[in-house]
Every structure is written in structure tokens, then in C-alpha cells.
Amino acid sequence: MFRDFRLQYLAHKTFRLFTHWLLVLPSYTEGLPNIMLEAMACGTPVLATPVGAIPDVIIDGKTGFIMENNSPECIADNVVRALEHPDLEQIAEAGRRFVEENFSFEKTVENWKEILQNIE
């Protein structure tokens, strides 16, 4: 049925894996994706490629997960790595706190005030 062991492994683990949600963002190019910030703000862990501003927000194993590239093999390996990480709940919470501290409405207003005050 499945020729690739990783796919067979994933299919076998399906029911256990769906006890956690994971946003997978295998982009070739990005700016700062809103979907990533929204997922993190909800406490959903994120697995993404290191493009655009993603590495400014996601620190692998700290606030989310970074995968080297977006090949199917790399995605499959990293989905398993993320979902089986022993600190998955703490990583998701750290990501949620990071977004709350750095991307809230209040923080945005504070940042804009600072920028506008420094214009000469």
C-alpha cells in the first residue's frame, strides 16, 4: 500500500497525531505571514521554512519549529519531529507568549509612537 516508510509511519500514527494541531507552512517565499502569527496567538505550534521574517519569530525548538526545506521528505520528517517533541506544549505556549508580547495592538501602537517620535 505505502511504499515510503515515512508515509506508512504517519498513516499508522494518524489518530495519535491528531490529538495535537500543527500549522505547517512550507513556503518558498514569505514576508511575515499573518496565519503564522494567528496560529501562534491561539497556542498552535508552527512548523515553517526559514524564509522572510519567519526566523525572526520562530526559533527552532523554542517558539516553534523550522524545517530546512519544503521537500515532501523534509516536511514528513519534521511533522513527526514536531508532534513527538517532548516539550511541544511548552513550545506552543512560548510561541503564544512571544506573539502576545510583540504583536499585540498595544505593542504595535507603542512601536509606531516610537517611530513617529524619532522622525526629524
PDB file of N, CA and C in Angstrom, residues 43-113:
ATOM      1  N   GLY A  43      -2.031  29.477  20.403  1.00  0.00           N
ATOM      2  CA  GLY A  43      -1.343  28.376  21.071  1.00  0.00           C
ATOM      3  C   GLY A  43      -1.116  27.174  20.193  1.00  0.00           C
ATOM      4  N   THR A  44      -1.202  27.366  18.880  1.00  0.00           N
ATOM      5  CA  THR A  44      -0.946  26.278  17.932  1.00  0.00           C
ATOM      6  C   THR A  44       0.519  26.317  17.525  1.00  0.00           C
ATOM      7  N   PRO A  45       1.242  25.209  17.693  1.00  0.00           N
ATOM      8  CA  PRO A  45       2.643  25.212  17.266  1.00  0.00           C
ATOM      9  C   PRO A  45       2.753  25.327  15.753  1.00  0.00           C
ATOM     10  N   VAL A  46       3.858  25.930  15.295  1.00  0.00           N
ATOM     11  CA  VAL A  46       4.067  26.177  13.868  1.00  0.00           C
ATOM     12  C   VAL A  46       5.369  25.514  13.419  1.00  0.00           C
ATOM     13  N   LEU A  47       5.292  24.870  12.255  1.00  0.00           N
ATOM     14  CA  LEU A  47       6.450  24.303  11.565  1.00  0.00           C
ATOM     15  C   LEU A  47       6.555  25.034  10.246  1.00  0.00           C
ATOM     16  N   ALA A  48       7.682  25.706  10.000  1.00  0.00           N
ATOM     17  CA  ALA A  48       7.794  26.535   8.806  1.00  0.00           C
ATOM     18  C   ALA A  48       9.204  26.479   8.227  1.00  0.00           C
ATOM     19  N   THR A  49       9.311  26.902   6.976  1.00  0.00           N
ATOM     20  CA  THR A  49      10.612  27.046   6.337  1.00  0.00           C
ATOM     21  C   THR A  49      11.206  28.389   6.753  1.00  0.00           C
ATOM     22  N   PRO A  50      12.540  28.504   6.760  1.00  0.00           N
ATOM     23  CA  PRO A  50      13.182  29.736   7.227  1.00  0.00           C
ATOM     24  C   PRO A  50      13.287  30.798   6.141  1.00  0.00           C
ATOM     25  N   VAL A  51      12.145  31.342   5.724  1.00  0.00           N
ATOM     26  CA  VAL A  51      12.123  32.364   4.674  1.00  0.00           C
ATOM     27  C   VAL A  51      11.484  33.637   5.215  1.00  0.00           C
ATOM     28  N   GLY A  52      11.800  34.759   4.591  1.00  0.00           N
ATOM     29  CA  GLY A  52      11.242  36.038   5.005  1.00  0.00           C
ATOM     30  C   GLY A  52      11.544  36.331   6.454  1.00  0.00           C
ATOM     31  N   ALA A  53      10.533  36.799   7.178  1.00  0.00           N
ATOM     32  CA  ALA A  53      10.700  37.161   8.583  1.00  0.00           C
ATOM     33  C   ALA A  53      10.385  36.009   9.529  1.00  0.00           C
ATOM     34  N   ILE A  54      10.111  34.837   8.990  1.00  0.00           N
ATOM     35  CA  ILE A  54       9.776  33.684   9.841  1.00  0.00           C
ATOM     36  C   ILE A  54      10.857  33.400  10.883  1.00  0.00           C
ATOM     37  N   PRO A  55      12.151  33.389  10.509  1.00  0.00           N
ATOM     38  CA  PRO A  55      13.173  33.116  11.532  1.00  0.00           C
ATOM     39  C   PRO A  55      13.289  34.201  12.609  1.00  0.00           C
ATOM     40  N   ASP A  56      12.703  35.375  12.376  1.00  0.00           N
ATOM     41  CA  ASP A  56      12.681  36.415  13.404  1.00  0.00           C
ATOM     42  C   ASP A  56      11.671  36.085  14.502  1.00  0.00           C
ATOM     43  N   VAL A  57      10.726  35.221  14.189  1.00  0.00           N
ATOM     44  CA  VAL A  57       9.659  34.874  15.120  1.00  0.00           C
ATOM     45  C   VAL A  57       9.833  33.456  15.655  1.00  0.00           C
ATOM     46  N   ILE A  58      10.137  32.528  14.777  1.00  0.00           N
ATOM     47  CA  ILE A  58      10.256  31.128  15.179  1.00  0.00           C
ATOM     48  C   ILE A  58      11.715  30.777  15.411  1.00  0.00           C
ATOM     49  N   ILE A  59      11.999  30.392  16.635  1.00  0.00           N
ATOM     50  CA  ILE A  59      13.301  29.841  16.998  1.00  0.00           C
ATOM     51  C   ILE A  59      13.070  28.351  17.181  1.00  0.00           C
ATOM     52  N   ASP A  60      13.766  27.547  16.383  1.00  0.00           N
ATOM     53  CA  ASP A  60      13.515  26.112  16.363  1.00  0.00           C
ATOM     54  C   ASP A  60      13.644  25.500  17.764  1.00  0.00           C
ATOM     55  N   GLY A  61      12.575  24.817  18.164  1.00  0.00           N
ATOM     56  CA  GLY A  61      12.561  24.165  19.456  1.00  0.00           C
ATOM     57  C   GLY A  61      12.287  25.079  20.626  1.00  0.00           C
ATOM     58  N   LYS A  62      12.084  26.367  20.361  1.00  0.00           N
ATOM     59  CA  LYS A  62      11.807  27.341  21.424  1.00  0.00           C
ATOM     60  C   LYS A  62      10.423  27.954  21.268  1.00  0.00           C
ATOM     61  N   THR A  63      10.158  28.573  20.097  1.00  0.00           N
ATOM     62  CA  THR A  63       8.849  29.198  19.850  1.00  0.00           C
ATOM     63  C   THR A  63       8.110  28.520  18.697  1.00  0.00           C
ATOM     64  N   GLY A  64       8.673  27.482  18.147  1.00  0.00           N
ATOM     65  CA  GLY A  64       8.097  26.755  17.022  1.00  0.00           C
ATOM     66  C   GLY A  64       9.153  25.836  16.443  1.00  0.00           C
ATOM     67  N   PHE A  65       8.945  25.459  15.183  1.00  0.00           N
ATOM     68  CA  PHE A  65       9.864  24.533  14.534  1.00  0.00           C
ATOM     69  C   PHE A  65      10.219  25.033  13.142  1.00  0.00           C
ATOM     70  N   ILE A  66      11.493  24.925  12.803  1.00  0.00           N
ATOM     71  CA  ILE A  66      11.979  25.297  11.472  1.00  0.00           C
ATOM     72  C   ILE A  66      12.408  24.036  10.746  1.00  0.00           C
ATOM     73  N   MET A  67      11.975  23.914   9.484  1.00  0.00           N
ATOM     74  CA  MET A  67      12.445  22.804   8.648  1.00  0.00           C
ATOM     75  C   MET A  67      13.374  23.361   7.583  1.00  0.00           C
ATOM     76  N   GLU A  68      14.347  22.581   7.184  1.00  0.00           N
ATOM     77  CA  GLU A  68      15.403  23.036   6.286  1.00  0.00           C
ATOM     78  C   GLU A  68      14.875  23.438   4.906  1.00  0.00           C
ATOM     79  N   ASN A  69      13.934  22.679   4.371  1.00  0.00           N
ATOM     80  CA  ASN A  69      13.382  22.975   3.047  1.00  0.00           C
ATOM     81  C   ASN A  69      11.957  22.453   2.980  1.00  0.00           C
ATOM     82  N   ASN A  70      11.326  22.595   1.834  1.00  0.00           N
ATOM     83  CA  ASN A  70       9.933  22.156   1.725  1.00  0.00           C
ATOM     84  C   ASN A  70       9.760  20.925   0.846  1.00  0.00           C
ATOM     85  N   SER A  71      10.742  20.055   0.829  1.00  0.00           N
ATOM     86  CA  SER A  71      10.586  18.788   0.113  1.00  0.00           C
ATOM     87  C   SER A  71       9.609  17.909   0.903  1.00  0.00           C
ATOM     88  N   PRO A  72       8.890  17.035   0.223  1.00  0.00           N
ATOM     89  CA  PRO A  72       7.943  16.162   0.934  1.00  0.00           C
ATOM     90  C   PRO A  72       8.607  15.352   2.048  1.00  0.00           C
ATOM     91  N   GLU A  73       9.821  14.868   1.806  1.00  0.00           N
ATOM     92  CA  GLU A  73      10.523  14.074   2.816  1.00  0.00           C
ATOM     93  C   GLU A  73      10.841  14.923   4.051  1.00  0.00           C
ATOM     94  N   CYS A  74      11.300  16.140   3.808  1.00  0.00           N
ATOM     95  CA  CYS A  74      11.644  17.045   4.905  1.00  0.00           C
ATOM     96  C   CYS A  74      10.392  17.413   5.702  1.00  0.00           C
ATOM     97  N   ILE A  75       9.302  17.684   5.012  1.00  0.00           N
ATOM     98  CA  ILE A  75       8.047  18.018   5.697  1.00  0.00           C
ATOM     99  C   ILE A  75       7.605  16.845   6.562  1.00  0.00           C
ATOM    100  N   ALA A  76       7.591  15.633   5.992  1.00  0.00           N
ATOM    101  CA  ALA A  76       7.147  14.447   6.734  1.00  0.00           C
ATOM    102  C   ALA A  76       8.017  14.227   7.969  1.00  0.00           C
ATOM    103  N   ASP A  77       9.333  14.287   7.796  1.00  0.00           N
ATOM    104  CA  ASP A  77      10.243  14.077   8.926  1.00  0.00           C
ATOM    105  C   ASP A  77      10.018  15.114  10.018  1.00  0.00           C
ATOM    106  N   ASN A  78       9.801  16.367   9.628  1.00  0.00           N
ATOM    107  CA  ASN A  78       9.660  17.438  10.610  1.00  0.00           C
ATOM    108  C   ASN A  78       8.291  17.487  11.264  1.00  0.00           C
ATOM    109  N   VAL A  79       7.256  17.037  10.571  1.00  0.00           N
ATOM    110  CA  VAL A  79       5.937  16.922  11.214  1.00  0.00           C
ATOM    111  C   VAL A  79       6.034  15.914  12.349  1.00  0.00           C
ATOM    112  N   VAL A  80       6.650  14.779  12.076  1.00  0.00           N
ATOM    113  CA  VAL A  80       6.823  13.771  13.125  1.00  0.00           C
ATOM    114  C   VAL A  80       7.686  14.327  14.251  1.00  0.00           C
ATOM    115  N   ARG A  81       8.790  14.991  13.904  1.00  0.00           N
ATOM    116  CA  ARG A  81       9.685  15.580  14.921  1.00  0.00           C
ATOM    117  C   ARG A  81       8.929  16.557  15.813  1.00  0.00           C
ATOM    118  N   ALA A  82       8.129  17.424  15.201  1.00  0.00           N
ATOM    119  CA  ALA A  82       7.400  18.428  15.981  1.00  0.00           C
ATOM    120  C   ALA A  82       6.341  17.785  16.873  1.00  0.00           C
ATOM    121  N   LEU A  83       5.526  16.916  16.310  1.00  0.00           N
ATOM    122  CA  LEU A  83       4.424  16.341  17.076  1.00  0.00           C
ATOM    123  C   LEU A  83       4.884  15.381  18.160  1.00  0.00           C
ATOM    124  N   GLU A  84       6.065  14.818  17.997  1.00  0.00           N
ATOM    125  CA  GLU A  84       6.586  13.906  19.020  1.00  0.00           C
ATOM    126  C   GLU A  84       7.565  14.590  19.970  1.00  0.00           C
ATOM    127  N   HIS A  85       7.762  15.897  19.804  1.00  0.00           N
ATOM    128  CA  HIS A  85       8.700  16.619  20.670  1.00  0.00           C
ATOM    129  C   HIS A  85       8.183  16.581  22.107  1.00  0.00           C
ATOM    130  N   PRO A  86       9.042  16.215  23.061  1.00  0.00           N
ATOM    131  CA  PRO A  86       8.570  16.106  24.448  1.00  0.00           C
ATOM    132  C   PRO A  86       8.125  17.434  25.058  1.00  0.00           C
ATOM    133  N   ASP A  87       8.575  18.559  24.511  1.00  0.00           N
ATOM    134  CA  ASP A  87       8.215  19.869  25.046  1.00  0.00           C
ATOM    135  C   ASP A  87       7.232  20.613  24.140  1.00  0.00           C
ATOM    136  N   LEU A  88       6.442  19.892  23.377  1.00  0.00           N
ATOM    137  CA  LEU A  88       5.535  20.520  22.408  1.00  0.00           C
ATOM    138  C   LEU A  88       4.611  21.543  23.063  1.00  0.00           C
ATOM    139  N   GLU A  89       4.036  21.203  24.199  1.00  0.00           N
ATOM    140  CA  GLU A  89       3.115  22.123  24.875  1.00  0.00           C
ATOM    141  C   GLU A  89       3.835  23.404  25.318  1.00  0.00           C
ATOM    142  N   GLN A  90       5.046  23.268  25.837  1.00  0.00           N
ATOM    143  CA  GLN A  90       5.806  24.434  26.289  1.00  0.00           C
ATOM    144  C   GLN A  90       6.233  25.301  25.109  1.00  0.00           C
ATOM    145  N   ILE A  91       6.578  24.668  23.987  1.00  0.00           N
ATOM    146  CA  ILE A  91       6.957  25.418  22.785  1.00  0.00           C
ATOM    147  C   ILE A  91       5.767  26.201  22.261  1.00  0.00           C
ATOM    148  N   ALA A  92       4.599  25.562  22.231  1.00  0.00           N
ATOM    149  CA  ALA A  92       3.387  26.251  21.779  1.00  0.00           C
ATOM    150  C   ALA A  92       3.078  27.435  22.692  1.00  0.00           C
ATOM    151  N   GLU A  93       3.232  27.253  23.991  1.00  0.00           N
ATOM    152  CA  GLU A  93       2.977  28.335  24.947  1.00  0.00           C
ATOM    153  C   GLU A  93       4.000  29.456  24.793  1.00  0.00           C
ATOM    154  N   ALA A  94       5.257  29.115  24.557  1.00  0.00           N
ATOM    155  CA  ALA A  94       6.290  30.139  24.342  1.00  0.00           C
ATOM    156  C   ALA A  94       5.991  30.942  23.078  1.00  0.00           C
ATOM    157  N   GLY A  95       5.517  30.274  22.033  1.00  0.00           N
ATOM    158  CA  GLY A  95       5.129  30.972  20.811  1.00  0.00           C
ATOM    159  C   GLY A  95       3.957  31.907  21.053  1.00  0.00           C
ATOM    160  N   ARG A  96       2.981  31.438  21.816  1.00  0.00           N
ATOM    161  CA  ARG A  96       1.820  32.266  22.134  1.00  0.00           C
ATOM    162  C   ARG A  96       2.249  33.519  22.915  1.00  0.00           C
ATOM    163  N   ARG A  97       3.116  33.331  23.907  1.00  0.00           N
ATOM    164  CA  ARG A  97       3.599  34.476  24.689  1.00  0.00           C
ATOM    165  C   ARG A  97       4.398  35.444  23.828  1.00  0.00           C
ATOM    166  N   PHE A  98       5.234  34.922  22.927  1.00  0.00           N
ATOM    167  CA  PHE A  98       6.035  35.782  22.059  1.00  0.00           C
ATOM    168  C   PHE A  98       5.142  36.683  21.212  1.00  0.00           C
ATOM    169  N   VAL A  99       4.096  36.107  20.625  1.00  0.00           N
ATOM    170  CA  VAL A  99       3.181  36.906  19.801  1.00  0.00           C
ATOM    171  C   VAL A  99       2.429  37.905  20.667  1.00  0.00           C
ATOM    172  N   GLU A 100       1.983  37.485  21.831  1.00  0.00           N
ATOM    173  CA  GLU A 100       1.265  38.388  22.728  1.00  0.00           C
ATOM    174  C   GLU A 100       2.140  39.579  23.137  1.00  0.00           C
ATOM    175  N   GLU A 101       3.414  39.314  23.407  1.00  0.00           N
ATOM    176  CA  GLU A 101       4.319  40.370  23.858  1.00  0.00           C
ATOM    177  C   GLU A 101       4.806  41.281  22.734  1.00  0.00           C
ATOM    178  N   ASN A 102       4.849  40.774  21.513  1.00  0.00           N
ATOM    179  CA  ASN A 102       5.461  41.537  20.425  1.00  0.00           C
ATOM    180  C   ASN A 102       4.515  41.975  19.312  1.00  0.00           C
ATOM    181  N   PHE A 103       3.314  41.413  19.239  1.00  0.00           N
ATOM    182  CA  PHE A 103       2.408  41.734  18.133  1.00  0.00           C
ATOM    183  C   PHE A 103       1.009  42.124  18.595  1.00  0.00           C
ATOM    184  N   SER A 104       0.860  42.486  19.844  1.00  0.00           N
ATOM    185  CA  SER A 104      -0.449  42.921  20.325  1.00  0.00           C
ATOM    186  C   SER A 104      -0.747  44.315  19.776  1.00  0.00           C
ATOM    187  N   PHE A 105      -1.992  44.740  19.884  1.00  0.00           N
ATOM    188  CA  PHE A 105      -2.385  46.071  19.454  1.00  0.00           C
ATOM    189  C   PHE A 105      -1.594  47.123  20.234  1.00  0.00           C
ATOM    190  N   GLU A 106      -1.496  46.914  21.541  1.00  0.00           N
ATOM    191  CA  GLU A 106      -0.789  47.867  22.393  1.00  0.00           C
ATOM    192  C   GLU A 106       0.681  47.987  21.992  1.00  0.00           C
ATOM    193  N   LYS A 107       1.327  46.850  21.715  1.00  0.00           N
ATOM    194  CA  LYS A 107       2.741  46.861  21.319  1.00  0.00           C
ATOM    195  C   LYS A 107       2.909  47.545  19.964  1.00  0.00           C
ATOM    196  N   THR A 108       1.983  47.329  19.064  1.00  0.00           N
ATOM    197  CA  THR A 108       2.044  47.966  17.745  1.00  0.00           C
ATOM    198  C   THR A 108       1.928  49.479  17.878  1.00  0.00           C
ATOM    199  N   VAL A 109       0.991  49.944  18.705  1.00  0.00           N
ATOM    200  CA  VAL A 109       0.836  51.385  18.935  1.00  0.00           C
ATOM    201  C   VAL A 109       2.109  51.951  19.543  1.00  0.00           C
ATOM    202  N   GLU A 110       2.667  51.258  20.506  1.00  0.00           N
ATOM    203  CA  GLU A 110       3.917  51.689  21.149  1.00  0.00           C
ATOM    204  C   GLU A 110       5.052  51.804  20.127  1.00  0.00           C
ATOM    205  N   ASN A 111       5.165  50.805  19.261  1.00  0.00           N
ATOM    206  CA  ASN A 111       6.215  50.831  18.228  1.00  0.00           C
ATOM    207  C   ASN A 111       6.024  51.988  17.258  1.00  0.00           C
ATOM    208  N   TRP A 112       4.782  52.230  16.830  1.00  0.00           N
ATOM    209  CA  TRP A 112       4.521  53.338  15.907  1.00  0.00           C
ATOM    210  C   TRP A 112       4.784  54.691  16.564  1.00  0.00           C
ATOM    211  N   LYS A 113       4.426  54.830  17.833  1.00  0.00           N
ATOM    212  CA  LYS A 113       4.708  56.084  18.543  1.00  0.00           C
ATOM    213  C   LYS A 113       6.209  56.356  18.551  1.00  0.00           C
TER     214      LYS A 113
END
